[in-house]
mmCIF file of C-alpha atoms (C1' of nucleotides) in Angstrom:
data_model
loop_
_atom_site.group_PDB
_atom_site.id
_atom_site.type_symbol
_atom_site.label_atom_id
_atom_site.label_comp_id
_atom_site.label_asym_id
_atom_site.label_seq_id
_atom_site.Cartn_x
_atom_site.Cartn_y
_atom_site.Cartn_z
ATOM 1 C CA MET A 1 3.657 -61.155 -27.739
ATOM 2 C CA SER A 2 3.921 -59.920 -31.293
ATOM 3 C CA ASP A 3 0.387 -59.532 -32.627
ATOM 4 C CA PRO A 4 0.720 -61.938 -35.548
ATOM 5 C CA ALA A 5 -1.856 -60.231 -37.749
ATOM 6 C CA PRO A 6 -5.307 -60.098 -36.194
ATOM 7 C CA ASP A 7 -8.212 -60.972 -38.431
ATOM 8 C CA PRO A 8 -9.331 -58.255 -40.852
ATOM 9 C CA ALA A 9 -12.659 -57.608 -39.173
ATOM 10 C CA THR A 10 -10.977 -56.953 -35.852
ATOM 11 C CA ALA A 11 -8.406 -54.712 -37.506
ATOM 12 C CA ALA A 12 -11.158 -52.757 -39.218
ATOM 13 C CA LEU A 13 -13.080 -52.472 -35.977
ATOM 14 C CA ALA A 14 -9.972 -51.257 -34.164
ATOM 15 C CA HIS A 15 -9.463 -48.576 -36.775
ATOM 16 C CA ASP A 16 -13.068 -47.443 -36.958
ATOM 17 C CA LEU A 17 -13.579 -47.456 -33.226
ATOM 18 C CA ARG A 18 -10.401 -45.530 -32.590
ATOM 19 C CA MET A 19 -11.325 -42.973 -35.249
ATOM 20 C CA ALA A 20 -14.819 -42.569 -33.858
ATOM 21 C CA CYS A 21 -13.530 -42.005 -30.339
ATOM 22 C CA MET A 22 -10.947 -39.498 -31.489
ATOM 23 C CA ARG A 23 -13.483 -37.649 -33.588
ATOM 24 C CA VAL A 24 -15.872 -37.421 -30.653
ATOM 25 C CA ALA A 25 -13.084 -36.134 -28.436
ATOM 26 C CA ARG A 26 -12.037 -33.596 -31.027
ATOM 27 C CA ARG A 27 -15.543 -32.335 -31.558
ATOM 28 C CA VAL A 28 -16.154 -31.963 -27.864
ATOM 29 C CA ARG A 29 -12.949 -30.028 -27.439
ATOM 30 C CA PHE A 30 -13.660 -27.764 -30.389
ATOM 31 C CA ASP A 31 -17.382 -27.242 -30.080
ATOM 32 C CA VAL A 32 -17.836 -26.910 -26.346
ATOM 33 C CA GLY A 33 -16.910 -24.411 -23.721
ATOM 34 C CA ASN A 34 -13.583 -22.743 -24.342
ATOM 35 C CA THR A 35 -14.328 -20.851 -21.183
ATOM 36 C CA ILE A 36 -11.052 -22.176 -19.788
ATOM 37 C CA ALA A 37 -7.781 -23.269 -21.375
ATOM 38 C CA PRO A 38 -7.739 -27.013 -22.075
ATOM 39 C CA HIS A 39 -4.605 -27.739 -20.075
ATOM 40 C CA HIS A 40 -5.994 -25.746 -17.167
ATOM 41 C CA PHE A 41 -9.199 -27.721 -17.211
ATOM 42 C CA SER A 42 -7.263 -30.945 -17.318
ATOM 43 C CA VAL A 43 -5.397 -29.914 -14.176
ATOM 44 C CA LEU A 44 -8.612 -28.991 -12.409
ATOM 45 C CA VAL A 45 -10.067 -32.392 -13.210
ATOM 46 C CA ARG A 46 -7.058 -34.147 -11.707
ATOM 47 C CA LEU A 47 -7.391 -32.109 -8.558
ATOM 48 C CA HIS A 48 -11.109 -32.741 -8.516
ATOM 49 C CA GLU A 49 -10.355 -36.454 -8.263
ATOM 50 C CA GLN A 50 -8.124 -35.825 -5.249
ATOM 51 C CA PRO A 51 -5.593 -33.342 -3.856
ATOM 52 C CA ARG A 52 -2.100 -33.934 -5.181
ATOM 53 C CA THR A 53 1.400 -32.575 -4.938
ATOM 54 C CA LEU A 54 2.856 -30.486 -7.705
ATOM 55 C CA GLY A 55 5.275 -33.168 -8.808
ATOM 56 C CA GLU A 56 2.546 -35.800 -8.991
ATOM 57 C CA LEU A 57 0.437 -33.511 -11.095
ATOM 58 C CA ALA A 58 3.308 -32.696 -13.432
ATOM 59 C CA ALA A 59 3.984 -36.395 -13.975
ATOM 60 C CA ILE A 60 0.330 -37.193 -14.606
ATOM 61 C CA GLU A 61 -0.055 -34.361 -17.075
ATOM 62 C CA GLN A 62 3.272 -35.186 -18.683
ATOM 63 C CA VAL A 63 4.627 -31.739 -18.204
ATOM 64 C CA SER A 64 7.789 -30.517 -16.489
ATOM 65 C CA PRO A 65 7.520 -29.362 -12.867
ATOM 66 C CA PRO A 66 8.344 -25.747 -13.783
ATOM 67 C CA SER A 67 5.532 -25.670 -16.326
ATOM 68 C CA MET A 68 3.089 -27.076 -13.852
ATOM 69 C CA SER A 69 4.238 -24.557 -11.264
ATOM 70 C CA ARG A 70 3.389 -21.749 -13.654
ATOM 71 C CA SER A 71 0.004 -23.220 -14.486
ATOM 72 C CA ILE A 72 -0.754 -23.490 -10.792
ATOM 73 C CA ASP A 73 0.257 -19.851 -10.360
ATOM 74 C CA GLN A 74 -2.428 -18.898 -12.844
ATOM 75 C CA LEU A 75 -5.079 -21.198 -11.462
ATOM 76 C CA ALA A 76 -4.340 -19.871 -7.981
ATOM 77 C CA ASP A 77 -4.680 -16.302 -9.270
ATOM 78 C CA LEU A 78 -8.044 -17.280 -10.731
ATOM 79 C CA GLY A 79 -9.057 -18.578 -7.334
ATOM 80 C CA TYR A 80 -9.549 -22.171 -8.489
ATOM 81 C CA VAL A 81 -6.638 -23.826 -6.677
ATOM 82 C CA VAL A 82 -4.876 -23.332 -3.379
ATOM 83 C CA ARG A 83 -1.349 -24.294 -2.407
ATOM 84 C CA SER A 84 -0.867 -25.561 1.127
ATOM 85 C CA PRO A 85 2.197 -26.961 2.847
ATOM 86 C CA ASP A 86 2.379 -30.649 3.579
ATOM 87 C CA PRO A 87 2.378 -31.155 7.352
ATOM 88 C CA ASP A 88 4.709 -34.148 7.176
ATOM 89 C CA ASP A 89 7.155 -33.063 4.494
ATOM 90 C CA GLY A 90 8.138 -29.429 4.163
ATOM 91 C CA ARG A 91 9.338 -29.860 0.584
ATOM 92 C CA LEU A 92 5.936 -30.833 -0.754
ATOM 93 C CA VAL A 93 3.208 -28.471 -1.852
ATOM 94 C CA ARG A 94 -0.257 -29.896 -1.610
ATOM 95 C CA LEU A 95 -2.721 -28.624 -4.209
ATOM 96 C CA SER A 96 -6.464 -28.688 -3.873
ATOM 97 C CA LEU A 97 -9.508 -27.115 -5.501
ATOM 98 C CA THR A 98 -11.455 -24.250 -4.038
ATOM 99 C CA GLY A 99 -15.227 -24.296 -4.166
ATOM 100 C CA GLU A 100 -15.060 -22.113 -7.229
ATOM 101 C CA GLY A 101 -12.619 -24.513 -8.834
ATOM 102 C CA ARG A 102 -15.058 -27.357 -8.257
ATOM 103 C CA ASP A 103 -17.822 -25.259 -9.784
ATOM 104 C CA VAL A 104 -15.775 -24.658 -12.916
ATOM 105 C CA VAL A 105 -15.216 -28.377 -13.347
ATOM 106 C CA GLY A 106 -18.899 -29.057 -12.798
ATOM 107 C CA ARG A 107 -20.055 -26.460 -15.300
ATOM 108 C CA GLU A 108 -17.640 -27.544 -17.997
ATOM 109 C CA ARG A 109 -18.626 -31.174 -17.548
ATOM 110 C CA GLU A 110 -22.265 -30.269 -17.898
ATOM 111 C CA LEU A 111 -21.588 -28.503 -21.168
ATOM 112 C CA ARG A 112 -19.635 -31.416 -22.512
ATOM 113 C CA ASP A 113 -22.164 -33.979 -21.389
ATOM 114 C CA ALA A 114 -24.944 -31.916 -22.903
ATOM 115 C CA TRP A 115 -23.135 -31.962 -26.227
ATOM 116 C CA MET A 116 -23.145 -35.740 -26.192
ATOM 117 C CA ALA A 117 -26.657 -36.036 -24.764
ATOM 118 C CA ALA A 118 -28.056 -33.900 -27.567
ATOM 119 C CA ARG A 119 -26.689 -36.380 -30.067
ATOM 120 C CA ILE A 120 -27.904 -39.605 -28.495
ATOM 121 C CA GLU A 121 -31.327 -38.386 -27.475
ATOM 122 C CA GLY A 122 -32.734 -39.039 -30.913
ATOM 123 C CA LEU A 123 -31.687 -42.671 -30.936
ATOM 124 C CA SER A 124 -33.972 -45.614 -30.334
ATOM 125 C CA ASP A 125 -33.894 -47.431 -27.013
ATOM 126 C CA ALA A 126 -32.247 -50.370 -28.760
ATOM 127 C CA ASP A 127 -29.471 -48.190 -30.115
ATOM 128 C CA ARG A 128 -28.889 -46.597 -26.753
ATOM 129 C CA THR A 129 -28.680 -50.041 -25.221
ATOM 130 C CA VAL A 130 -25.944 -50.910 -27.695
ATOM 131 C CA LEU A 131 -24.054 -47.752 -26.798
ATOM 132 C CA ARG A 132 -24.481 -48.478 -23.105
ATOM 133 C CA ARG A 133 -22.995 -51.922 -23.454
ATOM 134 C CA ALA A 134 -20.199 -50.648 -25.658
ATOM 135 C CA THR A 135 -19.398 -47.920 -23.153
ATOM 136 C CA ASP A 136 -19.099 -50.477 -20.386
ATOM 137 C CA LEU A 137 -16.805 -52.544 -22.582
ATOM 138 C CA LEU A 138 -14.624 -49.536 -23.318
ATOM 139 C CA GLU A 139 -14.411 -48.690 -19.656
ATOM 140 C CA GLY A 140 -13.287 -52.234 -19.012
ATOM 141 C CA LEU A 141 -10.611 -51.986 -21.684
ATOM 142 C CA LEU A 142 -9.342 -48.699 -20.324
ATOM 143 C CA GLU A 143 -9.331 -50.004 -16.803
ATOM 144 C CA ALA A 144 -7.661 -53.264 -17.815
ATOM 145 C CA ASP A 145 -4.212 -51.836 -18.497
ATOM 146 C CA ARG A 146 -4.209 -49.257 -15.746
ATOM 147 C CA GLY A 147 -2.259 -51.680 -13.595
ATOM 148 C CA GLY A 148 -0.793 -53.405 -16.632
ATOM 149 C CA ALA A 149 2.625 -53.458 -18.202
ATOM 150 C CA GLN A 150 3.357 -49.786 -18.514
ATOM 151 C CA SER A 151 0.900 -48.530 -15.918
ATOM 152 C CA ARG A 152 0.770 -45.060 -17.416
ATOM 153 C CA ALA A 153 -0.596 -42.156 -15.519
ATOM 154 C CA SER A 154 -2.924 -41.066 -18.323
ATOM 155 C CA GLY A 155 -6.543 -41.773 -17.945
ATOM 156 C CA SER A 156 -9.019 -39.156 -16.929
ATOM 157 C CA GLY A 157 -10.062 -38.439 -20.483
ATOM 158 C CA GLU A 158 -11.201 -34.998 -19.554
ATOM 159 C CA ALA A 159 -7.923 -33.616 -20.798
ATOM 160 C CA ARG A 160 -7.031 -30.918 -23.201
ATOM 161 C CA MET B 1 -34.331 -26.384 -28.489
ATOM 162 C CA SER B 2 -33.699 -26.267 -24.755
ATOM 163 C CA ASP B 3 -33.057 -29.834 -23.695
ATOM 164 C CA PRO B 4 -35.643 -29.954 -20.923
ATOM 165 C CA ALA B 5 -33.811 -32.521 -18.832
ATOM 166 C CA PRO B 6 -33.300 -35.826 -20.622
ATOM 167 C CA ASP B 7 -33.960 -38.952 -18.625
ATOM 168 C CA PRO B 8 -31.258 -39.930 -16.145
ATOM 169 C CA ALA B 9 -30.192 -43.067 -17.977
ATOM 170 C CA THR B 10 -29.559 -41.098 -21.144
ATOM 171 C CA ALA B 11 -27.690 -38.425 -19.238
ATOM 172 C CA ALA B 12 -25.530 -41.059 -17.572
ATOM 173 C CA LEU B 13 -24.861 -42.724 -20.901
ATOM 174 C CA ALA B 14 -23.910 -39.407 -22.462
ATOM 175 C CA HIS B 15 -21.444 -38.775 -19.674
ATOM 176 C CA ASP B 16 -19.912 -42.235 -19.622
ATOM 177 C CA LEU B 17 -19.697 -42.524 -23.392
ATOM 178 C CA ARG B 18 -18.083 -39.130 -23.734
ATOM 179 C CA MET B 19 -15.593 -39.892 -21.001
ATOM 180 C CA ALA B 20 -14.738 -43.253 -22.546
ATOM 181 C CA CYS B 21 -14.168 -41.689 -25.954
ATOM 182 C CA MET B 22 -12.011 -38.921 -24.541
ATOM 183 C CA ARG B 23 -9.996 -41.324 -22.464
ATOM 184 C CA VAL B 24 -9.353 -43.512 -25.494
ATOM 185 C CA ALA B 25 -8.289 -40.468 -27.487
ATOM 186 C CA ARG B 26 -6.009 -39.291 -24.733
ATOM 187 C CA ARG B 27 -4.386 -42.664 -24.270
ATOM 188 C CA VAL B 28 -3.753 -43.011 -27.975
ATOM 189 C CA ARG B 29 -2.184 -39.583 -28.114
ATOM 190 C CA PHE B 30 -0.025 -40.154 -25.068
ATOM 191 C CA ASP B 31 0.944 -43.773 -25.478
ATOM 192 C CA VAL B 32 1.522 -44.051 -29.199
ATOM 193 C CA GLY B 33 4.074 -42.723 -31.595
ATOM 194 C CA ASN B 34 5.234 -39.242 -30.738
ATOM 195 C CA THR B 35 7.426 -39.577 -33.784
ATOM 196 C CA ILE B 36 5.830 -36.410 -35.147
ATOM 197 C CA ALA B 37 4.257 -33.353 -33.547
ATOM 198 C CA PRO B 38 0.485 -33.748 -33.134
ATOM 199 C CA HIS B 39 -0.447 -30.638 -35.073
ATOM 200 C CA HIS B 40 1.882 -31.690 -37.867
ATOM 201 C CA PHE B 41 0.298 -35.094 -38.068
ATOM 202 C CA SER B 42 -3.126 -33.534 -38.167
ATOM 203 C CA VAL B 43 -2.094 -31.461 -41.172
ATOM 204 C CA LEU B 44 -0.670 -34.495 -42.940
ATOM 205 C CA VAL B 45 -3.929 -36.355 -42.428
ATOM 206 C CA ARG B 46 -5.907 -33.513 -44.004
ATOM 207 C CA LEU B 47 -3.620 -33.511 -46.996
ATOM 208 C CA HIS B 48 -3.795 -37.277 -47.175
ATOM 209 C CA GLU B 49 -7.537 -36.940 -47.708
ATOM 210 C CA GLN B 50 -6.960 -34.567 -50.600
ATOM 211 C CA PRO B 51 -4.680 -31.736 -51.729
ATOM 212 C CA ARG B 52 -5.775 -28.370 -50.390
ATOM 213 C CA THR B 53 -4.822 -24.728 -50.458
ATOM 214 C CA LEU B 54 -3.130 -23.121 -47.503
ATOM 215 C CA GLY B 55 -6.169 -21.061 -46.582
ATOM 216 C CA GLU B 56 -8.462 -24.083 -46.664
ATOM 217 C CA LEU B 57 -6.114 -25.981 -44.431
ATOM 218 C CA ALA B 58 -5.797 -23.105 -41.968
ATOM 219 C CA ALA B 59 -9.600 -22.869 -41.707
ATOM 220 C CA ILE B 60 -9.998 -26.615 -41.206
ATOM 221 C CA GLU B 61 -7.323 -26.755 -38.539
ATOM 222 C CA GLN B 62 -8.602 -23.586 -36.935
ATOM 223 C CA VAL B 63 -5.332 -21.734 -37.009
ATOM 224 C CA SER B 64 -4.384 -18.474 -38.677
ATOM 225 C CA PRO B 65 -2.961 -18.539 -42.200
ATOM 226 C CA PRO B 66 0.463 -17.321 -41.015
ATOM 227 C CA SER B 67 0.688 -20.145 -38.498
ATOM 228 C CA MET B 68 -0.259 -22.691 -41.120
ATOM 229 C CA SER B 69 2.297 -21.209 -43.473
ATOM 230 C CA ARG B 70 4.979 -21.753 -40.870
ATOM 231 C CA SER B 71 3.867 -25.332 -40.220
ATOM 232 C CA ILE B 72 3.993 -26.009 -43.934
ATOM 233 C CA ASP B 73 7.508 -24.587 -44.055
ATOM 234 C CA GLN B 74 8.567 -27.192 -41.536
ATOM 235 C CA LEU B 75 6.710 -30.072 -43.173
ATOM 236 C CA ALA B 76 8.216 -29.073 -46.504
ATOM 237 C CA ASP B 77 11.686 -29.047 -44.950
ATOM 238 C CA LEU B 78 11.000 -32.540 -43.640
ATOM 239 C CA GLY B 79 10.086 -33.578 -47.161
ATOM 240 C CA TYR B 80 6.497 -34.515 -46.328
ATOM 241 C CA VAL B 81 4.649 -31.758 -48.187
ATOM 242 C CA VAL B 82 5.181 -29.863 -51.416
ATOM 243 C CA ARG B 83 3.868 -26.438 -52.392
ATOM 244 C CA SER B 84 2.830 -25.990 -55.993
ATOM 245 C CA PRO B 85 1.232 -23.040 -57.761
ATOM 246 C CA ASP B 86 -2.400 -23.264 -58.787
ATOM 247 C CA PRO B 87 -2.625 -23.195 -62.572
ATOM 248 C CA ASP B 88 -5.880 -21.208 -62.607
ATOM 249 C CA ASP B 89 -5.267 -18.732 -59.780
ATOM 250 C CA GLY B 90 -1.815 -17.402 -59.119
ATOM 251 C CA ARG B 91 -2.637 -16.344 -55.600
ATOM 252 C CA LEU B 92 -3.313 -19.873 -54.387
ATOM 253 C CA VAL B 93 -0.736 -22.352 -53.174
ATOM 254 C CA ARG B 94 -1.724 -25.962 -53.590
ATOM 255 C CA LEU B 95 -0.390 -28.331 -50.948
ATOM 256 C CA SER B 96 0.020 -32.058 -51.372
ATOM 257 C CA LEU B 97 1.824 -34.950 -49.699
ATOM 258 C CA THR B 98 5.002 -36.495 -50.973
ATOM 259 C CA GLY B 99 5.399 -40.258 -50.971
ATOM 260 C CA GLU B 100 7.288 -39.955 -47.734
ATOM 261 C CA GLY B 101 4.501 -37.848 -46.264
ATOM 262 C CA ARG B 102 2.014 -40.570 -47.127
ATOM 263 C CA ASP B 103 4.297 -43.143 -45.522
ATOM 264 C CA VAL B 104 4.417 -41.152 -42.302
ATOM 265 C CA VAL B 105 0.636 -41.024 -42.142
ATOM 266 C CA GLY B 106 0.420 -44.727 -42.866
ATOM 267 C CA ARG B 107 2.933 -45.698 -40.222
ATOM 268 C CA GLU B 108 1.398 -43.531 -37.533
ATOM 269 C CA ARG B 109 -2.061 -44.883 -38.297
ATOM 270 C CA GLU B 110 -0.783 -48.423 -38.024
ATOM 271 C CA LEU B 111 0.675 -47.695 -34.610
ATOM 272 C CA ARG B 112 -2.544 -46.127 -33.407
ATOM 273 C CA ASP B 113 -4.723 -48.876 -34.782
ATOM 274 C CA ALA B 114 -2.453 -51.494 -33.274
ATOM 275 C CA TRP B 115 -2.917 -49.878 -29.870
ATOM 276 C CA MET B 116 -6.658 -50.317 -30.158
ATOM 277 C CA ALA B 117 -6.470 -53.735 -31.776
ATOM 278 C CA ALA B 118 -4.347 -55.065 -28.936
ATOM 279 C CA ARG B 119 -7.095 -54.112 -26.529
ATOM 280 C CA ILE B 120 -10.080 -55.595 -28.353
ATOM 281 C CA GLU B 121 -8.441 -58.817 -29.470
ATOM 282 C CA GLY B 122 -9.111 -60.469 -26.169
ATOM 283 C CA LEU B 123 -12.833 -59.815 -26.320
ATOM 284 C CA SER B 124 -15.454 -62.359 -27.222
ATOM 285 C CA ASP B 125 -17.089 -62.284 -30.631
ATOM 286 C CA ALA B 126 -20.278 -61.084 -28.983
ATOM 287 C CA ASP B 127 -18.500 -58.165 -27.350
ATOM 288 C CA ARG B 128 -16.790 -57.206 -30.583
ATOM 289 C CA THR B 129 -20.150 -57.289 -32.304
ATOM 290 C CA VAL B 130 -21.455 -54.813 -29.751
ATOM 291 C CA LEU B 131 -18.479 -52.539 -30.352
ATOM 292 C CA ARG B 132 -18.949 -52.849 -34.108
ATOM 293 C CA ARG B 133 -22.559 -51.739 -33.882
ATOM 294 C CA ALA B 134 -21.716 -48.959 -31.464
ATOM 295 C CA THR B 135 -18.961 -47.730 -33.756
ATOM 296 C CA ASP B 136 -21.392 -47.544 -36.648
ATOM 297 C CA LEU B 137 -23.811 -45.620 -34.467
ATOM 298 C CA LEU B 138 -21.117 -43.174 -33.430
ATOM 299 C CA GLU B 139 -20.103 -42.655 -37.027
ATOM 300 C CA GLY B 140 -23.724 -41.896 -37.808
ATOM 301 C CA LEU B 141 -23.930 -39.375 -35.007
ATOM 302 C CA LEU B 142 -20.733 -37.675 -36.102
ATOM 303 C CA GLU B 143 -21.879 -37.593 -39.683
ATOM 304 C CA ALA B 144 -25.335 -36.353 -38.749
ATOM 305 C CA ASP B 145 -24.355 -32.829 -37.795
ATOM 306 C CA ARG B 146 -21.668 -32.377 -40.381
ATOM 307 C CA GLY B 147 -24.164 -30.476 -42.508
ATOM 308 C CA GLY B 148 -26.118 -29.395 -39.447
ATOM 309 C CA ALA B 149 -26.576 -26.123 -37.641
ATOM 310 C CA GLN B 150 -23.021 -25.083 -37.119
ATOM 311 C CA SER B 151 -21.407 -27.225 -39.844
ATOM 312 C CA ARG B 152 -18.020 -27.167 -38.232
ATOM 313 C CA ALA B 153 -14.922 -28.054 -40.116
ATOM 314 C CA SER B 154 -13.722 -30.459 -37.448
ATOM 315 C CA GLY B 155 -14.013 -34.103 -38.114
ATOM 316 C CA SER B 156 -11.018 -36.185 -39.070
ATOM 317 C CA GLY B 157 -10.426 -37.281 -35.515
ATOM 318 C CA GLU B 158 -6.820 -38.017 -36.282
ATOM 319 C CA ALA B 159 -5.919 -34.671 -34.859
ATOM 320 C CA ARG B 160 -3.491 -33.572 -32.212
ATOM 321 C "C1'" DT C 1 -8.962 -0.830 -70.808
ATOM 322 C "C1'" DC C 2 -7.312 0.350 -66.858
ATOM 323 C "C1'" DT C 3 -7.739 1.316 -62.319
ATOM 324 C "C1'" DA C 4 -9.616 0.288 -57.716
ATOM 325 C "C1'" DA C 5 -10.945 -3.042 -54.501
ATOM 326 C "C1'" DC C 6 -10.489 -7.480 -52.967
ATOM 327 C "C1'" DT C 7 -8.255 -12.125 -51.918
ATOM 328 C "C1'" DC C 8 -4.426 -15.195 -50.797
ATOM 329 C "C1'" DA C 9 -0.087 -16.092 -48.948
ATOM 330 C "C1'" DT C 10 3.957 -14.421 -46.631
ATOM 331 C "C1'" DT C 11 6.838 -11.436 -43.609
ATOM 332 C "C1'" DA C 12 7.540 -8.837 -39.227
ATOM 333 C "C1'" DC C 13 6.828 -8.638 -34.571
ATOM 334 C "C1'" DC C 14 4.784 -9.988 -30.104
ATOM 335 C "C1'" DC C 15 2.895 -13.135 -26.604
ATOM 336 C "C1'" DG C 16 2.261 -17.307 -24.124
ATOM 337 C "C1'" DA C 17 3.577 -22.037 -22.964
ATOM 338 C "C1'" DT C 18 7.028 -25.382 -22.441
ATOM 339 C "C1'" DC C 19 11.698 -27.010 -21.776
ATOM 340 C "C1'" DT C 20 16.454 -27.507 -19.488
ATOM 341 C "C1'" DA C 21 19.670 -25.801 -16.124
ATOM 342 C "C1'" DA C 22 20.606 -23.807 -11.912
ATOM 343 C "C1'" DC C 23 19.181 -22.650 -7.233
ATOM 344 C "C1'" DG C 24 17.348 -22.743 -2.296
ATOM 345 C "C1'" DA C 25 14.935 -25.567 1.079
ATOM 346 C "C1'" DT C 26 13.843 -29.746 3.406
ATOM 347 C "C1'" DA C 27 14.448 -34.932 4.481
ATOM 348 C "C1'" DG C 28 16.816 -38.821 5.429
ATOM 349 C "C1'" DC C 29 20.821 -41.618 5.992
ATOM 350 C "C1'" DT C 30 25.536 -42.659 7.986
ATOM 351 C "C1'" DA D 1 26.669 -33.182 12.297
ATOM 352 C "C1'" DG D 2 27.274 -33.641 7.526
ATOM 353 C "C1'" DC D 3 26.279 -35.543 2.964
ATOM 354 C "C1'" DT D 4 23.128 -36.697 -0.473
ATOM 355 C "C1'" DA D 5 18.684 -36.952 -2.579
ATOM 356 C "C1'" DT D 6 14.242 -34.852 -3.509
ATOM 357 C "C1'" DC D 7 10.872 -31.088 -4.182
ATOM 358 C "C1'" DG D 8 9.550 -26.803 -5.834
ATOM 359 C "C1'" DT D 9 10.783 -22.413 -7.885
ATOM 360 C "C1'" DT D 10 13.537 -19.058 -10.655
ATOM 361 C "C1'" DA D 11 16.259 -17.947 -14.955
ATOM 362 C "C1'" DG D 12 17.034 -18.165 -19.698
ATOM 363 C "C1'" DA D 13 16.041 -20.190 -24.265
ATOM 364 C "C1'" DT D 14 12.957 -22.160 -27.696
ATOM 365 C "C1'" DC D 15 8.773 -23.013 -30.094
ATOM 366 C "C1'" DG D 16 4.025 -22.473 -31.696
ATOM 367 C "C1'" DG D 17 0.508 -19.249 -32.417
ATOM 368 C "C1'" DG D 18 -1.760 -14.510 -33.147
ATOM 369 C "C1'" DT D 19 -2.324 -9.761 -35.262
ATOM 370 C "C1'" DA D 20 -0.715 -6.233 -38.410
ATOM 371 C "C1'" DA D 21 1.432 -4.972 -42.484
ATOM 372 C "C1'" DT D 22 3.208 -6.281 -47.250
ATOM 373 C "C1'" DG D 23 3.236 -8.061 -51.924
ATOM 374 C "C1'" DA D 24 1.475 -10.717 -55.717
ATOM 375 C "C1'" DG D 25 -2.589 -11.740 -58.335
ATOM 376 C "C1'" DT D 26 -7.549 -11.547 -59.543
ATOM 377 C "C1'" DT D 27 -12.007 -9.381 -60.234
ATOM 378 C "C1'" DA D 28 -15.202 -5.732 -61.160
ATOM 379 C "C1'" DG D 29 -16.553 -1.187 -62.560
ATOM 380 C "C1'" DA D 30 -15.846 3.468 -64.715
#
DNA sequence: TCTAACTCATTACCCGATCTAACGATAGCT
DNA sequence: AGCTATCGTTAGATCGGGTAATGAGTTAGA
């Protein structure tokens, strides 16, 4: 392992693809919604996947437990999240979404998806087929190192 | 304009493609570098494109002029940016990168590109061709509404 | 021409978010 | 039972950002 200079075309593709993805992400974040703070939405998405403890959530979001505790305070005040004690371990606090919390996630996702849909609707079927295949490839790449060397907790992509 | 329900395949593609892009962006931000604060790097990238005035930069980065002024203070202390008076208009402050500032941008970009390169190196030529075409399509989509309805200032994709 | 209005950057002050350190509370081990 | 580790919260400090007010500089009109 040392990446002894990949060929120029691959290097250029890596750069261009990375830039394109980051630009899409940036545009979505800037142009869409803003009905909820980005870090709050990110938390809701994690809890939409499954209920979690506060410590888990803090680790996933790469934030200290006290910070996450404060965020949860706010999301609980908004009625999007509920704290409940863990039946097996009294130290843990289990977090889960309320129905309203799930609605918020659903609405925001619709807005974001609509942003992207509006841009690919005008493409030809052939072009959309290319994007479909590329998307599947990207998903494979992202999935590939989920259990890999570093096995990071980052991944939902809905973040911030 | 009203998007009267696009076909399901397109809607699914929009969702999956957006998610994939955002996940890539998130992973790059989390996994790579962290040698410089994200908002600082974003500013350096804008100045790497071309010298700008403080007000321009604040508008592009969507922060208030006072905040940008403070960020520039820090980047100037780090030796990455220099303020210089505009010869034609004494009110303006022209901002440009130092050699070291350019080096920082270069190094960070290399790290980020290497992250992506490491993931696409293992693909077949056919798969990389798909990604190449998809990247070009995405660049077209991003470019398409640069002069469009809202003509937002967001676009570098190197941000945050 | 010279003053009034406007523009750009900075300074002053406040708020919100995050961090580390310290503190109960609960589990688990010996 | 008692000791130690873990989880979440509270306390205090720091940092990034926002609005309001200030000062320098430019532009336009009497």
